PDB file as gemmi writes it, atoms N, CA and C in Angstrom:
CRYST1    1.000    1.000    1.000  90.00  90.00  90.00 P 1                      
ATOM      1  N   UNK A   1       0.851  -1.178   0.000  1.00  0.00           N  
ATOM      2  CA  UNK A   1       0.000   0.000   0.000  1.00  0.00           C  
ATOM      3  C   UNK A   1       0.890   1.233   0.000  1.00  0.00           C  
ATOM      4  N   UNK A   2       0.655   2.154  -0.910  1.00  0.00           N  
ATOM      5  CA  UNK A   2       1.464   3.365  -0.970  1.00  0.00           C  
ATOM      6  C   UNK A   2       0.998   4.364   0.079  1.00  0.00           C  
ATOM      7  N   UNK A   3       1.839   5.342   0.334  1.00  0.00           N  
ATOM      8  CA  UNK A   3       1.485   6.380   1.296  1.00  0.00           C  
ATOM      9  C   UNK A   3       0.228   7.117   0.836  1.00  0.00           C  
ATOM     10  N   UNK A   4       0.087   7.297  -0.464  1.00  0.00           N  
ATOM     11  CA  UNK A   4      -1.081   8.003  -0.998  1.00  0.00           C  
ATOM     12  C   UNK A   4      -2.379   7.285  -0.676  1.00  0.00           C  
ATOM     13  N   UNK A   5      -2.304   5.959  -0.448  1.00  0.00           N  
ATOM     14  CA  UNK A   5      -3.507   5.196  -0.173  1.00  0.00           C  
ATOM     15  C   UNK A   5      -3.628   4.762   1.277  1.00  0.00           C  
ATOM     16  N   UNK A   6      -2.660   5.126   2.089  1.00  0.00           N  
ATOM     17  CA  UNK A   6      -2.677   4.710   3.488  1.00  0.00           C  
ATOM     18  C   UNK A   6      -3.643   5.566   4.283  1.00  0.00           C  
ATOM     19  N   UNK A   7      -4.364   4.920   5.154  1.00  0.00           N  
ATOM     20  CA  UNK A   7      -5.226   5.628   6.093  1.00  0.00           C  
ATOM     21  C   UNK A   7      -4.783   5.224   7.482  1.00  0.00           C  
ATOM     22  N   UNK A   8      -4.766   6.176   8.370  1.00  0.00           N  
ATOM     23  CA  UNK A   8      -4.343   5.887   9.729  1.00  0.00           C  
ATOM     24  C   UNK A   8      -5.477   6.184  10.680  1.00  0.00           C  
ATOM     25  N   UNK A   9      -5.424   5.596  11.841  1.00  0.00           N  
ATOM     26  CA  UNK A   9      -6.435   5.835  12.863  1.00  0.00           C  
ATOM     27  C   UNK A   9      -5.740   6.092  14.192  1.00  0.00           C  
ATOM     28  N   UNK A  10      -5.166   7.299  14.360  1.00  0.00           N  
ATOM     29  CA  UNK A  10      -4.494   7.571  15.625  1.00  0.00           C  
ATOM     30  C   UNK A  10      -5.504   7.640  16.764  1.00  0.00           C  
ATOM     31  N   UNK A  11      -5.054   7.283  17.966  1.00  0.00           N  
ATOM     32  CA  UNK A  11      -5.953   7.366  19.109  1.00  0.00           C  
ATOM     33  C   UNK A  11      -6.301   8.824  19.376  1.00  0.00           C  
ATOM     34  N   UNK A  12      -7.417   9.045  20.006  1.00  0.00           N  
ATOM     35  CA  UNK A  12      -7.878  10.406  20.274  1.00  0.00           C  
ATOM     36  C   UNK A  12      -6.848  11.169  21.100  1.00  0.00           C  
ATOM     37  N   UNK A  13      -6.227  10.492  22.071  1.00  0.00           N  
ATOM     38  CA  UNK A  13      -5.277  11.156  22.962  1.00  0.00           C  
ATOM     39  C   UNK A  13      -4.047  11.661  22.222  1.00  0.00           C  
ATOM     40  N   UNK A  14      -3.562  10.920  21.226  1.00  0.00           N  
ATOM     41  CA  UNK A  14      -2.353  11.334  20.532  1.00  0.00           C  
ATOM     42  C   UNK A  14      -2.615  11.968  19.185  1.00  0.00           C  
ATOM     43  N   UNK A  15      -3.828  11.944  18.720  1.00  0.00           N  
ATOM     44  CA  UNK A  15      -4.089  12.381  17.363  1.00  0.00           C  
ATOM     45  C   UNK A  15      -3.736  13.840  17.113  1.00  0.00           C  
ATOM     46  N   UNK A  16      -4.091  14.733  17.984  1.00  0.00           N  
ATOM     47  CA  UNK A  16      -3.802  16.155  17.744  1.00  0.00           C  
ATOM     48  C   UNK A  16      -2.298  16.405  17.716  1.00  0.00           C  
ATOM     49  N   UNK A  17      -1.564  15.788  18.626  1.00  0.00           N  
ATOM     50  CA  UNK A  17      -0.110  15.941  18.652  1.00  0.00           C  
ATOM     51  C   UNK A  17       0.497  15.377  17.375  1.00  0.00           C  
ATOM     52  N   UNK A  18       0.039  14.213  16.962  1.00  0.00           N  
ATOM     53  CA  UNK A  18       0.571  13.589  15.752  1.00  0.00           C  
ATOM     54  C   UNK A  18       0.209  14.389  14.509  1.00  0.00           C  
ATOM     55  N   UNK A  19      -1.000  14.906  14.456  1.00  0.00           N  
ATOM     56  CA  UNK A  19      -1.417  15.728  13.315  1.00  0.00           C  
ATOM     57  C   UNK A  19      -0.541  16.971  13.236  1.00  0.00           C  
ATOM     58  N   UNK A  20      -0.313  17.627  14.362  1.00  0.00           N  
ATOM     59  CA  UNK A  20       0.536  18.821  14.375  1.00  0.00           C  
ATOM     60  C   UNK A  20       1.958  18.487  13.950  1.00  0.00           C  
ATOM     61  N   UNK A  21       2.467  17.318  14.382  1.00  0.00           N  
ATOM     62  CA  UNK A  21       3.815  16.900  14.003  1.00  0.00           C  
ATOM     63  C   UNK A  21       3.890  16.689  12.486  1.00  0.00           C  
ATOM     64  N   UNK A  22       2.882  16.049  11.936  1.00  0.00           N  
ATOM     65  CA  UNK A  22       2.861  15.809  10.493  1.00  0.00           C  
ATOM     66  C   UNK A  22       2.750  17.108   9.707  1.00  0.00           C  
ATOM     67  N   UNK A  23       1.917  18.021  10.180  1.00  0.00           N  
ATOM     68  CA  UNK A  23       1.787  19.319   9.508  1.00  0.00           C  
ATOM     69  C   UNK A  23       3.103  20.097   9.572  1.00  0.00           C  
ATOM     70  N   UNK A  24       3.760  20.068  10.735  1.00  0.00           N  
ATOM     71  CA  UNK A  24       5.041  20.767  10.887  1.00  0.00           C  
ATOM     72  C   UNK A  24       6.094  20.173   9.957  1.00  0.00           C  
ATOM     73  N   UNK A  25       6.099  18.847   9.818  1.00  0.00           N  
ATOM     74  CA  UNK A  25       7.036  18.191   8.916  1.00  0.00           C  
ATOM     75  C   UNK A  25       6.798  18.654   7.479  1.00  0.00           C  
ATOM     76  N   UNK A  26       5.548  18.671   7.060  1.00  0.00           N  
ATOM     77  CA  UNK A  26       5.205  19.125   5.708  1.00  0.00           C  
ATOM     78  C   UNK A  26       5.582  20.574   5.491  1.00  0.00           C  
ATOM     79  N   UNK A  27       5.297  21.411   6.480  1.00  0.00           N  
ATOM     80  CA  UNK A  27       5.660  22.833   6.380  1.00  0.00           C  
ATOM     81  C   UNK A  27       7.172  22.998   6.266  1.00  0.00           C  
ATOM     82  N   UNK A  28       7.922  22.223   7.050  1.00  0.00           N  
ATOM     83  CA  UNK A  28       9.381  22.310   7.014  1.00  0.00           C  
ATOM     84  C   UNK A  28       9.926  21.865   5.661  1.00  0.00           C  
ATOM     85  N   UNK A  29       9.375  20.785   5.132  1.00  0.00           N  
ATOM     86  CA  UNK A  29       9.829  20.295   3.829  1.00  0.00           C  
ATOM     87  C   UNK A  29       9.549  21.323   2.737  1.00  0.00           C  
ATOM     88  N   UNK A  30       8.362  21.886   2.760  1.00  0.00           N  
ATOM     89  CA  UNK A  30       8.032  22.913   1.772  1.00  0.00           C  
ATOM     90  C   UNK A  30       8.907  24.148   1.960  1.00  0.00           C  
ATOM     91  N   UNK A  31       9.105  24.553   3.210  1.00  0.00           N  
ATOM     92  CA  UNK A  31       9.931  25.721   3.496  1.00  0.00           C  
ATOM     93  C   UNK A  31      11.362  25.537   3.037  1.00  0.00           C  
ATOM     94  N   UNK A  32      11.896  24.336   3.194  1.00  0.00           N  
ATOM     95  CA  UNK A  32      13.267  24.058   2.756  1.00  0.00           C  
ATOM     96  C   UNK A  32      13.399  24.206   1.243  1.00  0.00           C  
ATOM     97  N   UNK A  33      12.308  23.982   0.540  1.00  0.00           N  
ATOM     98  CA  UNK A  33      12.305  24.119  -0.910  1.00  0.00           C  
ATOM     99  C   UNK A  33      11.861  25.519  -1.349  1.00  0.00           C  
ATOM    100  N   UNK A  34      11.622  26.397  -0.373  1.00  0.00           N  
ATOM    101  CA  UNK A  34      11.231  27.767  -0.687  1.00  0.00           C  
ATOM    102  C   UNK A  34       9.756  27.942  -0.993  1.00  0.00           C  
ATOM    103  N   UNK A  35       8.929  27.010  -0.495  1.00  0.00           N  
ATOM    104  CA  UNK A  35       7.491  27.067  -0.752  1.00  0.00           C  
ATOM    105  C   UNK A  35       6.716  27.166   0.554  1.00  0.00           C  
ATOM    106  N   UNK A  36       5.451  27.551   0.421  1.00  0.00           N  
ATOM    107  CA  UNK A  36       4.566  27.642   1.583  1.00  0.00           C  
ATOM    108  C   UNK A  36       3.129  27.485   1.117  1.00  0.00           C  
ATOM    109  N   UNK A  37       2.330  26.769   1.888  1.00  0.00           N  
ATOM    110  CA  UNK A  37       0.892  26.680   1.612  1.00  0.00           C  
ATOM    111  C   UNK A  37       0.213  27.610   2.604  1.00  0.00           C  
ATOM    112  N   UNK A  38      -0.326  28.713   2.096  1.00  0.00           N  
ATOM    113  CA  UNK A  38      -0.941  29.696   2.983  1.00  0.00           C  
ATOM    114  C   UNK A  38      -2.463  29.753   2.826  1.00  0.00           C  
ATOM    115  N   UNK A  39      -2.997  29.184   1.753  1.00  0.00           N  
ATOM    116  CA  UNK A  39      -4.443  29.186   1.542  1.00  0.00           C  
ATOM    117  C   UNK A  39      -5.110  28.338   2.620  1.00  0.00           C  
ATOM    118  N   UNK A  40      -6.033  28.927   3.395  1.00  0.00           N  
ATOM    119  CA  UNK A  40      -6.663  28.194   4.497  1.00  0.00           C  
ATOM    120  C   UNK A  40      -7.400  26.923   4.046  1.00  0.00           C  
ATOM    121  N   UNK A  41      -8.028  26.957   2.884  1.00  0.00           N  
ATOM    122  CA  UNK A  41      -8.749  25.772   2.419  1.00  0.00           C  
ATOM    123  C   UNK A  41      -7.789  24.663   2.020  1.00  0.00           C  
ATOM    124  N   UNK A  42      -6.665  25.018   1.403  1.00  0.00           N  
ATOM    125  CA  UNK A  42      -5.675  24.007   1.036  1.00  0.00           C  
ATOM    126  C   UNK A  42      -4.985  23.444   2.276  1.00  0.00           C  
ATOM    127  N   UNK A  43      -4.767  24.293   3.275  1.00  0.00           N  
ATOM    128  CA  UNK A  43      -4.189  23.803   4.534  1.00  0.00           C  
ATOM    129  C   UNK A  43      -5.166  22.860   5.239  1.00  0.00           C  
ATOM    130  N   UNK A  44      -6.449  23.147   5.141  1.00  0.00           N  
ATOM    131  CA  UNK A  44      -7.455  22.267   5.752  1.00  0.00           C  
ATOM    132  C   UNK A  44      -7.438  20.894   5.070  1.00  0.00           C  
ATOM    133  N   UNK A  45      -7.247  20.877   3.762  1.00  0.00           N  
ATOM    134  CA  UNK A  45      -7.145  19.608   3.048  1.00  0.00           C  
ATOM    135  C   UNK A  45      -5.885  18.868   3.508  1.00  0.00           C  
ATOM    136  N   UNK A  46      -4.784  19.573   3.626  1.00  0.00           N  
ATOM    137  CA  UNK A  46      -3.537  18.968   4.108  1.00  0.00           C  
ATOM    138  C   UNK A  46      -3.719  18.383   5.502  1.00  0.00           C  
ATOM    139  N   UNK A  47      -4.433  19.104   6.327  1.00  0.00           N  
ATOM    140  CA  UNK A  47      -4.675  18.635   7.699  1.00  0.00           C  
ATOM    141  C   UNK A  47      -5.499  17.349   7.697  1.00  0.00           C  
ATOM    142  N   UNK A  48      -6.445  17.244   6.779  1.00  0.00           N  
ATOM    143  CA  UNK A  48      -7.250  16.021   6.684  1.00  0.00           C  
ATOM    144  C   UNK A  48      -6.387  14.823   6.296  1.00  0.00           C  
ATOM    145  N   UNK A  49      -5.395  15.051   5.423  1.00  0.00           N  
ATOM    146  CA  UNK A  49      -4.464  13.981   5.071  1.00  0.00           C  
ATOM    147  C   UNK A  49      -3.633  13.617   6.299  1.00  0.00           C  
ATOM    148  N   UNK A  50      -3.112  14.630   6.996  1.00  0.00           N  
ATOM    149  CA  UNK A  50      -2.295  14.386   8.192  1.00  0.00           C  
ATOM    150  C   UNK A  50      -3.079  13.636   9.259  1.00  0.00           C  
ATOM    151  N   UNK A  51      -4.381  13.852   9.305  1.00  0.00           N  
ATOM    152  CA  UNK A  51      -5.238  13.187  10.294  1.00  0.00           C  
ATOM    153  C   UNK A  51      -5.662  11.791   9.845  1.00  0.00           C  
ATOM    154  N   UNK A  52      -5.339  11.434   8.596  1.00  0.00           N  
ATOM    155  CA  UNK A  52      -5.731  10.133   8.092  1.00  0.00           C  
ATOM    156  C   UNK A  52      -7.186  10.054   7.675  1.00  0.00           C  
ATOM    157  N   UNK A  53      -7.816  11.215   7.517  1.00  0.00           N  
ATOM    158  CA  UNK A  53      -9.229  11.242   7.131  1.00  0.00           C  
ATOM    159  C   UNK A  53      -9.430  10.971   5.652  1.00  0.00           C  
ATOM    160  N   UNK A  54      -8.468  11.386   4.825  1.00  0.00           N  
ATOM    161  CA  UNK A  54      -8.539  11.189   3.381  1.00  0.00           C  
ATOM    162  C   UNK A  54      -7.170  10.737   2.889  1.00  0.00           C  
ATOM    163  N   UNK A  55      -7.153  10.132   1.725  1.00  0.00           N  
ATOM    164  CA  UNK A  55      -5.900   9.689   1.125  1.00  0.00           C  
ATOM    165  C   UNK A  55      -5.252  10.842   0.358  1.00  0.00           C  
ATOM    166  N   UNK A  56      -4.019  10.619  -0.042  1.00  0.00           N  
ATOM    167  CA  UNK A  56      -3.335  11.606  -0.873  1.00  0.00           C  
ATOM    168  C   UNK A  56      -4.037  11.815  -2.201  1.00  0.00           C  
ATOM    169  N   UNK A  57      -4.552  10.721  -2.779  1.00  0.00           N  
ATOM    170  CA  UNK A  57      -5.288  10.830  -4.039  1.00  0.00           C  
ATOM    171  C   UNK A  57      -6.564  11.653  -3.867  1.00  0.00           C  
ATOM    172  N   UNK A  58      -7.268  11.418  -2.771  1.00  0.00           N  
ATOM    173  CA  UNK A  58      -8.484  12.200  -2.498  1.00  0.00           C  
ATOM    174  C   UNK A  58      -8.134  13.669  -2.292  1.00  0.00           C  
ATOM    175  N   UNK A  59      -7.043  13.926  -1.608  1.00  0.00           N  
ATOM    176  CA  UNK A  59      -6.603  15.303  -1.382  1.00  0.00           C  
ATOM    177  C   UNK A  59      -6.259  15.973  -2.706  1.00  0.00           C  
ATOM    178  N   UNK A  60      -5.563  15.263  -3.584  1.00  0.00           N  
ATOM    179  CA  UNK A  60      -5.194  15.828  -4.880  1.00  0.00           C  
ATOM    180  C   UNK A  60      -6.441  16.226  -5.671  1.00  0.00           C  
ATOM    181  N   UNK A  61      -7.470  15.391  -5.624  1.00  0.00           N  
ATOM    182  CA  UNK A  61      -8.714  15.717  -6.326  1.00  0.00           C  
ATOM    183  C   UNK A  61      -9.376  16.949  -5.722  1.00  0.00           C  
ATOM    184  N   UNK A  62      -9.373  17.046  -4.397  1.00  0.00           N  
ATOM    185  CA  UNK A  62      -9.950  18.217  -3.737  1.00  0.00           C  
ATOM    186  C   UNK A  62      -9.163  19.484  -4.053  1.00  0.00           C  
ATOM    187  N   UNK A  63      -7.847  19.369  -4.095  1.00  0.00           N  
ATOM    188  CA  UNK A  63      -7.000  20.539  -4.407  1.00  0.00           C  
ATOM    189  C   UNK A  63      -7.257  20.984  -5.843  1.00  0.00           C  
ATOM    190  N   UNK A  64      -7.334  20.036  -6.767  1.00  0.00           N  
ATOM    191  CA  UNK A  64      -7.636  20.410  -8.156  1.00  0.00           C  
ATOM    192  C   UNK A  64      -8.963  21.152  -8.247  1.00  0.00           C  
ATOM    193  N   UNK A  65      -9.960  20.638  -7.554  1.00  0.00           N  
ATOM    194  CA  UNK A  65     -11.263  21.289  -7.533  1.00  0.00           C  
ATOM    195  C   UNK A  65     -11.152  22.702  -6.953  1.00  0.00           C  
ATOM    196  N   UNK A  66     -10.415  22.826  -5.863  1.00  0.00           N  
ATOM    197  CA  UNK A  66     -10.244  24.130  -5.205  1.00  0.00           C  
ATOM    198  C   UNK A  66      -9.531  25.111  -6.130  1.00  0.00           C  
ATOM    199  N   UNK A  67      -8.456  24.672  -6.763  1.00  0.00           N  
ATOM    200  CA  UNK A  67      -7.669  25.558  -7.619  1.00  0.00           C  
ATOM    201  C   UNK A  67      -8.385  25.934  -8.904  1.00  0.00           C  
ATOM    202  N   UNK A  68      -9.184  25.009  -9.422  1.00  0.00           N  
ATOM    203  CA  UNK A  68      -9.909  25.278 -10.662  1.00  0.00           C  
ATOM    204  C   UNK A  68     -11.229  25.990 -10.427  1.00  0.00           C  
ATOM    205  N   UNK A  69     -11.631  26.092  -9.163  1.00  0.00           N  
ATOM    206  CA  UNK A  69     -12.867  26.796  -8.827  1.00  0.00           C  
ATOM    207  C   UNK A  69     -14.124  26.036  -9.167  1.00  0.00           C  
ATOM    208  N   UNK A  70     -14.035  24.727  -9.256  1.00  0.00           N  
ATOM    209  CA  UNK A  70     -15.214  23.913  -9.571  1.00  0.00           C  
ATOM    210  C   UNK A  70     -15.871  23.430  -8.296  1.00  0.00           C  
ATOM    211  N   UNK A  71     -16.415  24.298  -7.529  1.00  0.00           N  
ATOM    212  CA  UNK A  71     -17.015  23.947  -6.231  1.00  0.00           C  
ATOM    213  C   UNK A  71     -18.360  23.312  -6.457  1.00  0.00           C  
TER     214      UNK A  71                                                      
END                                                                             
């Protein structure tokens, strides 16, 4: 199973800490490459991936919809 298709189910007690850790990792990786995701809706999609709520493929489809304005 690829990372794009992996879903996780963190426990409630650790989920917020783990989600924040994953978001910080993503922000650091993007920052090292000179990029930043500042759009609140795109960050919300990223957070859903970090929380294991949606897959990477599902996130990509949502981002395309968001960027193309096909709400």
